Amino acid sequence: MILYLIEELEKRYSNIKIDDLLQGSSIPWDEELLKDQFYGNALKLYILLSYSPVFCSEDPVEIFYNRYYWFMTFVEKYKLKNGDDAGLEQQAFQLLEEVDGIDADLDWNILEQLNTQAIQEVRSPELLVRSP
């Protein structure tokens, strides 16, 4: 499984800039969350993977794994900076409920590993030193 990074996506779709896609979206996003230096990129990746038509032809399981990883990374970074947020926890649960809409089998062990990876990466000593 490949976890997408913003730089990789911009190279892959060189004619499309991440911020342009977000601005063209009809879904209202909290600009402050997107601009945050600590967790904004994780949220951007989640939004792009969730709503951009660019990914329609991609494997839905791979896209879901990536969406889940980047959303959980955003949640963990947000919690580290701002404290717990019940609304974000509820959104994470709702994201897992979307599994029923995917026509392929997701591996729950992979989802658990992705969640653990997001937590460990966010709480790594290097990141803790850099967090605002």
Steps between C-alpha positions, in 0.01 A plus 500: 500500500623848410432802719469810286687820584408846375826536307445163329146593404610831355768322294258230388240754396741778410234708331293506820602688813362379832388846611325559166302179542397602849394846385293348220312278743137577571542365853573773757824437691629681803786699351674529837521121532632466145763771549626367831872423467480199731199304375375680188674274247354185653151650476563611141600149398192352665273749321664443163484124528137522608359750253728553201382337175867436422488184712183346354700253292725395790450185706224587752664291772834679462324835499306411815816388680664830406196704601488322834873544566502870415183573694636322808830687459304826491297398809810403699684819408193709579466331840868550575473872429146577621390215727227241450211578268190279519385619157817376333475167681144466371614582145768229525233250601277614211790452262524137611128460433570579133668160472158350429478704180822357354450202272823333607623348820698729723749349738416620851853411609638748247263768629618432854864517386435830321341644814795385711745640243326838501511516881866394518610742230317793657636423844857438383761704690605695188145614435431583863797737497369670184135522598379857559 
